[in-house]
Coordinates of C-alpha atoms in Angstrom, one line a residue:
M593 CA -60.4 67.1 -28.5
S594 CA -62.3 70.1 -27.2
S595 CA -61.0 73.4 -28.4
S596 CA -61.7 75.1 -25.0
P597 CA -60.1 74.3 -21.7
T598 CA -61.9 71.7 -19.7
K599 CA -62.9 72.6 -16.2
L600 CA -61.5 70.0 -13.8
D601 CA -62.1 69.4 -10.1
E602 CA -59.3 69.8 -7.6
E603 CA -58.2 66.2 -8.0
Q604 CA -57.8 66.3 -11.7
H605 CA -54.5 66.9 -13.4
G606 CA -54.3 69.3 -16.3
S607 CA -53.7 67.0 -19.3
A608 CA -55.1 63.9 -17.8
S609 CA -58.2 63.1 -19.7
Q610 CA -56.4 62.0 -22.8
T611 CA -56.9 58.3 -22.1
D612 CA -55.4 55.5 -24.0
S613 CA -58.7 54.4 -25.5
N614 CA -59.2 57.8 -27.1
S615 CA -55.8 58.0 -28.7
P616 CA -55.6 58.3 -32.5
A617 CA -53.9 55.0 -32.7
A618 CA -56.6 53.3 -30.8
A619 CA -59.3 54.9 -32.9
N620 CA -57.6 53.6 -36.0
G621 CA -57.5 50.1 -34.5
V622 CA -53.7 50.1 -34.2
E623 CA -52.2 49.4 -30.8
T624 CA -48.9 51.3 -30.6
Y625 CA -48.1 50.4 -27.0
F626 CA -48.2 47.1 -25.1
D627 CA -51.5 45.4 -25.7
E628 CA -51.7 44.6 -21.9
K629 CA -52.0 47.3 -19.2
I630 CA -50.9 46.3 -15.7
P631 CA -53.6 47.3 -13.2
I632 CA -52.6 49.2 -10.1
P633 CA -54.1 48.0 -6.8
E634 CA -56.5 50.5 -5.3
G635 CA -56.0 51.8 -1.8
D636 CA -55.7 54.9 0.3
T637 CA -52.1 55.8 -0.3
D638 CA -50.9 59.1 1.1
P639 CA -49.2 60.7 -1.9
N640 CA -46.8 62.6 0.4
A641 CA -45.7 59.5 2.3
C642 CA -42.5 57.6 1.5
F643 CA -41.9 54.7 3.8
G644 CA -44.6 55.6 6.3
T645 CA -48.1 54.2 6.6
G646 CA -48.9 55.3 3.0
F647 CA -46.3 53.1 1.4
S648 CA -47.6 49.9 -0.3
F649 CA -45.3 47.1 -1.5
R650 CA -48.2 45.8 -3.6
K651 CA -48.3 49.0 -5.5
L652 CA -44.5 49.0 -5.8
W653 CA -44.7 45.5 -7.3
A654 CA -47.4 46.6 -9.7
F655 CA -45.2 49.5 -10.9
T656 CA -42.0 47.3 -11.1
G657 CA -41.0 46.5 -14.6
P658 CA -40.3 49.6 -16.7
G659 CA -37.3 50.7 -14.6
F660 CA -35.6 47.3 -14.8
L661 CA -36.2 47.2 -18.6
M662 CA -34.7 50.7 -18.8
S663 CA -31.7 49.7 -16.6
I664 CA -30.7 47.0 -19.1
A665 CA -29.2 49.8 -21.3
Y666 CA -26.8 50.4 -18.4
L667 CA -25.6 46.8 -18.7
D668 CA -25.1 46.3 -22.4
P669 CA -21.8 45.0 -23.9
G670 CA -20.6 48.5 -24.5
N671 CA -20.9 49.3 -20.8
V672 CA -19.2 46.1 -19.8
E673 CA -16.3 46.9 -22.1
S674 CA -16.0 50.4 -20.7
D675 CA -16.0 48.9 -17.2
L676 CA -13.2 46.5 -17.7
Q677 CA -11.1 49.1 -19.5
S678 CA -11.7 51.5 -16.6
G679 CA -10.4 48.9 -14.1
S680 CA -7.5 47.9 -16.4
L681 CA -6.3 51.5 -16.9
A682 CA -7.1 53.2 -13.6
G683 CA -7.7 50.5 -11.1
F684 CA -10.4 51.5 -8.6
K685 CA -9.8 55.3 -9.1
L686 CA -12.8 55.9 -11.4
L687 CA -15.5 54.0 -9.4
W688 CA -16.8 57.4 -8.1
L689 CA -17.4 58.5 -11.6
L690 CA -19.3 55.4 -12.4
L691 CA -21.5 56.0 -9.4
L692 CA -21.9 59.7 -10.4
A693 CA -22.9 58.6 -14.0
H694 CA -25.6 56.3 -12.5
I695 CA -26.9 59.1 -10.3
L696 CA -27.1 61.5 -13.3
G697 CA -28.8 58.8 -15.3
L698 CA -31.4 58.4 -12.6
L699 CA -32.2 62.1 -12.7
M700 CA -32.6 62.0 -16.4
Q701 CA -34.7 58.8 -16.4
R702 CA -36.9 60.4 -13.7
L703 CA -37.7 63.3 -16.1
A704 CA -38.5 60.8 -18.9
A705 CA -40.8 58.8 -16.7
R706 CA -42.6 61.9 -15.4
L707 CA -43.2 63.1 -19.0
G708 CA -44.8 59.8 -20.0
V709 CA -47.0 59.5 -16.9
V710 CA -48.1 63.2 -16.7
S711 CA -48.6 64.0 -20.4
G712 CA -49.8 60.5 -21.4
Q713 CA -47.5 60.6 -24.4
H714 CA -43.9 59.5 -24.8
L715 CA -41.0 61.7 -25.7
A716 CA -41.0 61.0 -29.4
E717 CA -44.7 61.8 -29.7
V718 CA -44.3 65.1 -27.8
C719 CA -41.3 66.0 -30.0
S720 CA -43.3 65.2 -33.1
K721 CA -46.1 67.6 -32.1
L722 CA -44.1 70.5 -30.7
Y723 CA -41.0 70.7 -32.9
P724 CA -41.0 72.0 -36.5
R725 CA -40.6 69.5 -39.3
V726 CA -36.9 69.8 -40.1
P727 CA -35.7 69.6 -36.4
R728 CA -38.2 66.8 -35.9
F729 CA -36.6 64.8 -38.7
I730 CA -33.1 65.5 -37.4
L731 CA -34.1 64.3 -34.0
W732 CA -35.6 61.1 -35.4
L733 CA -32.5 60.4 -37.5
M734 CA -30.1 60.9 -34.6
I735 CA -32.0 58.6 -32.3
E736 CA -32.3 56.0 -35.0
I737 CA -28.6 56.1 -35.4
A738 CA -28.1 55.7 -31.7
I739 CA -30.5 52.7 -31.7
I740 CA -28.7 51.0 -34.6
G741 CA -25.4 51.7 -33.0
S742 CA -26.6 50.1 -29.7
D743 CA -27.9 47.1 -31.7
M744 CA -24.5 46.7 -33.3
Q745 CA -22.9 46.6 -29.8
E746 CA -25.4 43.9 -28.8
V747 CA -24.5 41.9 -31.9
I748 CA -20.8 42.2 -31.3
G749 CA -21.2 41.2 -27.6
T750 CA -23.3 38.2 -28.4
A751 CA -20.9 37.0 -31.2
I752 CA -17.9 37.3 -28.9
A753 CA -19.7 35.5 -26.1
L754 CA -20.7 32.6 -28.3
N755 CA -17.1 32.4 -29.6
L756 CA -15.8 32.1 -26.1
I757 CA -18.4 29.6 -24.9
S758 CA -17.8 27.4 -27.9
N759 CA -14.0 27.7 -27.4
G760 CA -13.6 29.2 -30.8
V761 CA -15.6 26.5 -32.6
M762 CA -18.3 29.0 -33.6
P763 CA -16.6 31.7 -35.6
L764 CA -17.5 35.4 -35.0
W765 CA -19.5 35.7 -38.3
A766 CA -21.7 32.7 -37.3
G767 CA -22.3 34.3 -33.9
V768 CA -23.4 37.5 -35.7
L769 CA -25.9 35.6 -37.8
V770 CA -27.3 33.7 -34.8
T771 CA -28.5 37.1 -33.4
I772 CA -31.1 37.2 -36.2
V773 CA -32.8 34.2 -34.8
D774 CA -32.7 35.0 -31.1
T775 CA -34.4 38.4 -31.5
F776 CA -37.5 36.8 -33.1
T777 CA -37.5 34.2 -30.4
F778 CA -37.8 36.9 -27.8
L779 CA -40.8 38.4 -29.6
L780 CA -42.6 35.1 -29.0
I781 CA -42.1 35.5 -25.3
E782 CA -44.0 38.7 -25.4
E783 CA -47.1 36.8 -26.6
C784 CA -47.1 35.1 -23.1
G785 CA -47.9 38.4 -21.5
L786 CA -46.2 41.6 -20.4
R787 CA -45.4 40.4 -16.9
K788 CA -43.8 37.3 -18.1
L789 CA -41.7 39.3 -20.6
E790 CA -40.6 41.6 -17.7
A791 CA -39.8 38.5 -15.6
F792 CA -37.7 37.1 -18.4
F793 CA -35.6 40.2 -18.6
G794 CA -35.4 40.2 -14.8
A795 CA -33.9 36.7 -15.1
L796 CA -31.3 37.9 -17.6
I797 CA -30.3 40.7 -15.2
T798 CA -30.1 38.1 -12.5
V799 CA -27.8 36.0 -14.7
M800 CA -25.5 39.1 -15.1
A801 CA -25.5 39.7 -11.4
V802 CA -24.7 36.1 -10.6
T803 CA -22.0 35.7 -13.3
F804 CA -20.2 39.0 -12.7
G805 CA -20.7 38.6 -9.0
Y806 CA -19.0 35.2 -9.1
E807 CA -16.0 36.8 -10.8
Y808 CA -16.0 39.4 -8.1
V809 CA -16.0 36.8 -5.3
T810 CA -13.4 34.7 -7.1
V811 CA -10.9 37.6 -7.6
K812 CA -11.5 39.0 -4.1
P813 CA -10.9 42.8 -4.7
D814 CA -9.6 44.8 -1.8
Q815 CA -12.8 46.1 -0.2
G816 CA -11.1 49.2 1.2
Q817 CA -9.9 50.2 -2.2
V818 CA -13.4 49.6 -3.6
L819 CA -15.0 51.9 -1.1
K820 CA -12.2 54.5 -1.5
G821 CA -12.7 54.4 -5.3
M822 CA -16.4 54.9 -4.9
F823 CA -16.4 57.8 -2.5
V824 CA -13.1 59.7 -3.1
P825 CA -13.6 61.8 -6.2
W826 CA -10.1 62.0 -7.4
C827 CA -7.7 60.1 -9.7
S828 CA -4.2 60.6 -8.5
G829 CA -1.4 59.8 -10.9
C830 CA -3.9 59.6 -13.9
G831 CA -2.8 60.7 -17.3
S832 CA -4.4 61.2 -20.7
E833 CA -5.5 57.6 -21.1
Q834 CA -7.3 57.6 -17.8
L835 CA -8.9 61.0 -18.6
E836 CA -10.2 59.6 -21.9
Q837 CA -11.6 56.6 -20.1
A838 CA -13.2 58.8 -17.5
V839 CA -15.0 60.7 -20.3
G840 CA -15.9 57.4 -21.9
I841 CA -17.7 56.2 -18.7
I842 CA -20.3 58.9 -19.0
G843 CA -20.7 58.3 -22.7
A844 CA -21.2 54.6 -22.2
V845 CA -23.6 54.7 -19.2
I846 CA -26.1 57.4 -20.3
M847 CA -27.8 56.2 -23.5
P848 CA -29.9 58.6 -25.6
H849 CA -32.5 56.2 -26.8
N850 CA -33.1 54.9 -23.3
I851 CA -34.7 58.2 -22.3
Y852 CA -37.2 57.9 -25.2
L853 CA -37.8 54.2 -24.2
H854 CA -38.5 54.9 -20.5
S855 CA -41.0 57.6 -21.3
A856 CA -43.0 55.0 -23.3
L857 CA -42.5 52.0 -21.0
V858 CA -44.4 53.8 -18.1
R859 CA -47.5 53.7 -20.3
S860 CA -47.7 50.0 -19.6
R861 CA -49.3 50.7 -16.3
S862 CA -53.0 51.6 -15.9
V863 CA -52.7 55.0 -14.2
N864 CA -55.8 57.2 -13.7
R865 CA -54.4 60.3 -15.2
R866 CA -57.5 62.3 -14.3
S867 CA -56.4 62.2 -10.7
K868 CA -53.5 64.3 -9.4
R869 CA -53.1 61.8 -6.5
A870 CA -52.8 58.8 -8.9
V871 CA -50.3 60.7 -11.1
R872 CA -48.2 61.8 -8.1
E873 CA -48.3 58.2 -6.7
A874 CA -47.2 56.8 -10.1
N875 CA -44.3 59.3 -10.3
F876 CA -43.2 58.3 -6.8
Y877 CA -43.3 54.6 -7.4
F878 CA -41.7 54.8 -10.9
F879 CA -38.9 56.9 -9.4
L880 CA -38.4 54.4 -6.6
E881 CA -38.3 51.5 -8.9
A882 CA -35.9 53.2 -11.3
G883 CA -33.6 53.9 -8.3
I884 CA -33.6 50.3 -7.2
A885 CA -33.0 49.1 -10.8
L886 CA -30.1 51.5 -11.4
F887 CA -28.6 50.6 -8.0
V888 CA -28.6 46.9 -9.1
S889 CA -27.0 47.9 -12.5
F890 CA -24.4 50.0 -10.6
L891 CA -23.5 47.0 -8.5
I892 CA -23.0 44.8 -11.6
N893 CA -20.9 47.4 -13.3
M894 CA -18.9 47.9 -10.1
F895 CA -18.2 44.1 -10.0
V896 CA -16.7 44.3 -13.5
V897 CA -14.5 47.4 -12.7
S898 CA -13.3 45.9 -9.5
V899 CA -12.4 42.5 -11.0
F900 CA -10.1 44.0 -13.5
A901 CA -8.8 46.7 -11.1
E902 CA -7.7 44.0 -8.8
G903 CA -6.7 41.3 -11.3
Y904 CA -5.3 43.1 -14.3
F905 CA -4.3 46.7 -13.3
G906 CA -0.5 47.1 -13.3
K907 CA 0.2 43.9 -15.2
D908 CA 1.8 43.8 -18.6
P909 CA 0.4 41.6 -21.5
Q910 CA 3.6 39.5 -21.5
T911 CA 3.0 38.4 -17.9
V912 CA -0.6 37.5 -18.7
Y913 CA 0.6 35.7 -21.9
N914 CA 3.0 33.6 -19.8
A915 CA 0.2 32.7 -17.4
C916 CA -2.1 31.8 -20.3
V917 CA 0.5 29.5 -21.8
A918 CA 1.1 27.9 -18.4
A919 CA -2.6 27.3 -18.0
G920 CA -2.9 25.9 -21.5
N921 CA -5.5 28.4 -22.6
P922 CA -6.2 28.1 -26.3
H923 CA -6.6 31.9 -26.7
A924 CA -3.2 32.8 -25.1
D925 CA -2.0 34.4 -28.4
V926 CA -4.3 37.5 -27.9
F927 CA -1.8 38.8 -25.3
K928 CA 1.3 38.3 -27.5
N929 CA 1.0 41.9 -28.7
S930 CA 2.2 44.1 -25.8
S931 CA 0.2 47.1 -27.1
S932 CA -3.1 45.2 -27.0
D933 CA -5.9 47.0 -25.2
M934 CA -8.3 45.1 -22.9
D935 CA -11.7 44.3 -24.4
I936 CA -14.5 41.9 -23.6
F937 CA -12.8 39.0 -25.4
R938 CA -9.4 39.5 -23.9
G939 CA -11.1 40.0 -20.5
G940 CA -12.6 36.6 -20.6
V941 CA -9.4 35.0 -21.7
F942 CA -7.5 36.8 -18.9
L943 CA -10.0 35.5 -16.3
G944 CA -9.6 32.0 -17.6
C945 CA -5.8 32.2 -17.4
E946 CA -5.6 33.7 -14.0
F947 CA -8.5 32.2 -12.1
G948 CA -9.4 29.0 -13.9
I949 CA -11.2 28.2 -17.2
A950 CA -14.6 28.2 -15.5
C951 CA -14.2 31.9 -15.0
M952 CA -13.9 32.4 -18.7
Y953 CA -17.1 30.5 -19.5
I954 CA -19.0 32.2 -16.7
W955 CA -17.8 35.6 -18.0
A956 CA -18.9 34.7 -21.5
L957 CA -22.3 33.7 -20.1
G958 CA -22.6 37.1 -18.5
I959 CA -21.7 38.9 -21.8
L960 CA -24.3 36.7 -23.6
A961 CA -27.0 37.8 -21.1
A962 CA -25.9 41.4 -21.6
G963 CA -26.2 41.2 -25.3
Q964 CA -29.5 39.3 -25.4
S965 CA -31.2 41.5 -22.8
S966 CA -30.2 44.7 -24.6
T967 CA -31.6 43.4 -27.9
M968 CA -35.3 43.7 -27.1
T969 CA -35.0 47.0 -25.3
G970 CA -33.5 48.4 -28.5
T971 CA -36.3 46.9 -30.4
Y972 CA -38.9 48.6 -28.3
A973 CA -37.1 51.9 -28.3
G974 CA -37.0 51.8 -32.1
Q975 CA -40.7 50.9 -32.2
F976 CA -41.7 53.9 -30.1
V977 CA -39.3 56.3 -31.9
M978 CA -40.6 55.3 -35.3
E979 CA -44.2 55.5 -34.3
G980 CA -43.8 58.8 -32.4
F981 CA -41.8 60.7 -35.0
L982 CA -43.1 59.2 -38.3
D983 CA -46.5 57.8 -37.3
L984 CA -45.4 54.5 -38.8
K985 CA -47.2 51.5 -37.3
W986 CA -44.9 48.6 -38.1
K987 CA -45.2 45.2 -36.6
K988 CA -42.4 44.4 -34.2
Y989 CA -40.9 41.7 -36.4
Q990 CA -40.7 44.2 -39.3
R991 CA -38.9 46.7 -37.1
V992 CA -36.5 44.0 -35.8
L993 CA -35.8 42.9 -39.3
L994 CA -34.9 46.4 -40.4
T995 CA -32.7 47.4 -37.5
R996 CA -31.0 44.0 -37.1
T997 CA -30.2 43.9 -40.9
I998 CA -28.6 47.3 -40.8
A999 CA -26.7 46.3 -37.7
I1000 CA -25.6 43.0 -39.0
L1001 CA -24.3 43.9 -42.5
P1002 CA -21.2 45.9 -41.4
T1003 CA -20.6 43.7 -38.4
V1004 CA -20.6 40.4 -40.3
F1005 CA -18.3 42.1 -43.0
L1006 CA -15.8 43.0 -40.3
A1007 CA -16.1 39.6 -38.7
V1008 CA -15.3 37.8 -42.0
F1009 CA -12.8 40.1 -43.6
A1010 CA -11.1 41.9 -40.7
G1011 CA -11.3 40.0 -37.4
R1012 CA -11.9 40.3 -33.7
D1013 CA -9.7 43.3 -33.1
Q1014 CA -11.6 45.4 -35.6
L1015 CA -14.9 44.3 -34.0
T1016 CA -13.8 45.4 -30.5
S1017 CA -12.5 48.7 -32.0
L1018 CA -15.9 49.2 -33.5
N1019 CA -17.4 48.7 -30.1
D1020 CA -15.3 51.7 -28.8
L1021 CA -16.3 53.7 -31.9
L1022 CA -20.0 53.0 -31.1
N1023 CA -19.6 54.4 -27.6
V1024 CA -18.4 57.6 -29.2
L1025 CA -21.5 57.5 -31.4
M1026 CA -23.7 57.3 -28.4
S1027 CA -22.0 60.3 -27.0
L1028 CA -22.8 62.3 -30.1
Q1029 CA -26.5 61.5 -29.9
L1030 CA -27.0 62.3 -26.2
P1031 CA -28.0 66.0 -26.6
F1032 CA -30.9 64.9 -28.9
A1033 CA -32.5 63.2 -25.9
L1034 CA -31.5 65.3 -22.9
I1035 CA -32.4 68.7 -24.3
P1036 CA -36.0 67.7 -25.5
V1037 CA -36.8 66.0 -22.2
L1038 CA -35.6 69.1 -20.3
T1039 CA -37.6 71.3 -22.6
F1040 CA -40.9 69.6 -22.2
T1041 CA -40.7 68.8 -18.5
A1042 CA -40.2 72.5 -17.9
S1043 CA -43.4 73.3 -19.8
K1044 CA -46.7 74.0 -18.1
R1045 CA -48.4 73.4 -21.4
V1046 CA -47.2 69.8 -21.4
M1047 CA -46.9 69.0 -17.7
G1048 CA -49.6 71.1 -16.1
K1049 CA -49.0 73.5 -13.2
S1050 CA -48.8 70.7 -10.7
F1051 CA -46.1 68.6 -12.2
V1052 CA -43.9 71.1 -14.2
N1053 CA -40.3 71.3 -13.1
G1054 CA -39.7 74.1 -10.7
P1055 CA -37.1 76.7 -11.4
A1056 CA -34.6 75.1 -9.0
N1057 CA -35.2 71.7 -10.5
S1058 CA -34.9 73.0 -14.0
I1059 CA -31.6 74.8 -13.3
V1060 CA -30.0 71.8 -11.6
T1061 CA -31.0 69.3 -14.3
A1062 CA -30.1 71.8 -17.0
A1063 CA -26.7 72.3 -15.4
L1064 CA -26.2 68.5 -15.2
A1065 CA -27.2 68.1 -18.8
V1066 CA -24.8 70.8 -19.9
A1067 CA -22.0 69.0 -17.9
V1068 CA -22.8 65.6 -19.4
I1069 CA -23.1 67.0 -22.9
G1070 CA -19.8 68.9 -22.5
I1071 CA -18.0 65.8 -21.3
N1072 CA -19.4 63.8 -24.2
L1073 CA -18.4 66.4 -26.7
Y1074 CA -14.9 66.4 -25.3
F1075 CA -14.9 62.6 -25.7
V1076 CA -15.9 63.1 -29.4
Q1077 CA -13.1 65.8 -29.8
L1078 CA -10.5 63.3 -28.6
S1079 CA -11.7 60.7 -31.1
V1080 CA -11.7 63.2 -34.0
S1081 CA -8.2 64.4 -33.2
A1082 CA -7.0 60.8 -33.5
L1083 CA -8.2 60.7 -37.2
P1084 CA -5.6 60.7 -39.9
K1085 CA -4.8 64.3 -40.9
L1086 CA -5.9 64.1 -44.5
W1087 CA -8.1 66.8 -46.1
Y1088 CA -10.6 64.3 -47.6
I1089 CA -11.2 63.0 -44.1
Y1090 CA -11.3 66.3 -42.3
L1091 CA -13.5 68.1 -44.8
P1092 CA -16.6 65.9 -44.4
V1093 CA -16.0 65.5 -40.7
S1094 CA -15.8 69.3 -40.3
V1095 CA -19.1 69.8 -42.3
A1096 CA -20.8 67.1 -40.2
I1097 CA -19.6 68.8 -37.0
I1098 CA -20.9 72.2 -38.1
L1099 CA -24.3 70.8 -38.9
Y1100 CA -24.3 68.8 -35.7
L1101 CA -23.5 71.9 -33.6
L1102 CA -26.2 74.0 -35.4
S1103 CA -28.8 71.3 -34.6
I1104 CA -27.8 71.4 -30.9
L1105 CA -27.9 75.2 -30.9
F1106 CA -31.5 75.1 -32.3
L1107 CA -32.6 72.7 -29.6
V1108 CA -31.0 74.9 -26.9
W1109 CA -32.8 77.9 -28.4
C1110 CA -36.1 75.9 -28.2
L1111 CA -35.3 75.0 -24.6
I1112 CA -34.9 78.7 -23.7
E1113 CA -37.8 80.0 -25.8
L1114 CA -40.2 77.0 -25.9
G1115 CA -39.5 75.4 -22.6
F1116 CA -39.2 78.4 -20.3
T1117 CA -41.2 81.1 -22.1
V1118 CA -43.5 80.2 -24.9
L1119 CA -45.1 77.0 -23.5
L1120 CA -45.7 78.7 -20.2
F1121 CA -48.1 81.2 -21.9
G1122 CA -49.0 79.6 -25.2
L1123 CA -47.7 79.8 -28.8
P1124 CA -47.6 83.2 -30.5
G1125 CA -49.1 82.2 -33.8
D1126 CA -46.8 80.2 -36.1
R1127 CA -43.6 82.0 -35.0
F1128 CA -41.9 78.6 -34.5
G1129 CA -43.3 76.9 -37.6
F1130 CA -45.6 74.6 -35.5
P1131 CA -48.9 73.4 -36.9
S1132 CA -51.1 75.7 -34.7
E1133 CA -54.1 73.4 -34.3
D1134 CA -52.0 70.4 -33.1
T1135 CA -50.0 72.4 -30.6
R1136 CA -53.0 74.5 -29.4
H1137 CA -55.0 71.4 -28.6
L1138 CA -52.2 68.9 -27.8
F1139 CA -53.3 68.7 -24.2
A1140 CA -56.8 70.1 -24.2
D1141 CA -57.4 69.3 -20.5
Y1142 CA -54.5 71.2 -19.0
E1143 CA -55.4 73.1 -15.8
E1144 CA -58.0 75.8 -16.2
H1145 CA -55.9 78.8 -15.4
G1146 CA -52.9 77.8 -17.4
G1147 CA -55.1 76.7 -20.3
R1148 CA -56.9 80.0 -20.5
V1149 CA -53.6 81.9 -20.4
A1150 CA -52.3 79.7 -23.1
E1151 CA -55.3 80.0 -25.3
A1152 CA -55.4 83.7 -24.9
A1153 CA -51.8 83.9 -26.0
V1154 CA -52.5 81.9 -29.1
N1155 CA -55.5 84.0 -30.0
D1156 CA -53.6 87.2 -29.4
G1157 CA -50.7 85.9 -31.6

């Protein structure tokens, strides 16, 4: 890169000339992104138009893909379990919170996509270049934990689905082992081309929409209650259980590694980043596509909540057990224990008892699609995070083998020596784990999208946008930390448990405080005017020339600040 700011014409974006072909990875002969770039149809599109004459369905179709791949994380088995528990415990009363969580998720995914399009680098790469070594390592570790936790949820969901579909013939441990094979099978689909891979995942989302939609039509929820639950932000008569579930909805819906994933997936489109118009157009279409994708995922989640709100809410397990015995369901015993919580296995059994055995198998098929679709998105997220933070260029099958092995070992142990109840309890614990990791995605993406050094003058978050998104992030993080506090308070009150947990919490909070400090200093002050020497421990050459083609005025200010430092 040039050490001096590059003079650009009025159509060029500040950091735009860093093309894919000039990336270090490409220079070394290693492709770190998708081998195929989807071309964008050329045309005179008005960048300020929405659904006027400047809108192009051909361009929307060309940009369609990353948002739907991203939305799969909103439909994984952990989300489905959170949905059915929400309907079982609170009826329709928490649907408004589910809608709000999807809206918050869309705002955060918008920032991630903009970062990838405008900077030309995904979130993990930017973190690697702009954070000091120790915080960088902590970020990588936290996101890897989130990815492995998500992978474990997918393994659990797939194993339970196969157990239901086979009517118990395939034990849970065998279903866990099957997930080793299916992931490598999906890698072969990628060899057919990126668009075919995206179409395959679109088909899995369709399977979920059809199966859970079938349950919705069969159960026939009260539509008035559905609408009231969606648009009346209140939960009358709710107690501590419903409050915990409300907090859990936010934790289950917004996934930390998904923000890293989306910032990388947008790189699969061939966008002329030297043109402000092209970048603005890409931001618009990616946001529109993400909105459509998350609307679909909300509908699917709403189907699940409504089915159990209408069918199970207010019923006691003994009543369901009697119905299962009368229907001759082989899994009726799961409702013998009156204290049993609803989970994805019991949910399928309940539907089979109340609405016919076909509903149980269709439910299991939907869970299977949820687990399988989430598998590959987790693989890609892990690939991007590892390459961005550690500069490790592993082949996908090596990455899959590592994460899937780590995910399978504890899962198969529980499946063999503990049982289904422990597996479903692990699913709930993993939702808590996701809540813990969320700040390590939200704070960095807020930091860098508020930086002129990264985003350029034309695409940086404005003050109002930064304040609103930061406030939303604080609210989401606060809710998730409360969720974690509830889980920790439920631990046995033994010193040898509380001591390591307390140490971990202190280190965790210190890490978050550092990121917040970076958000204040790095995001809103330092990166606006350049880095004052090595004050933050950054490698000065890398950060000084990270985006050599930022806009001329901003670049000169930044360079002057570096030289003065």
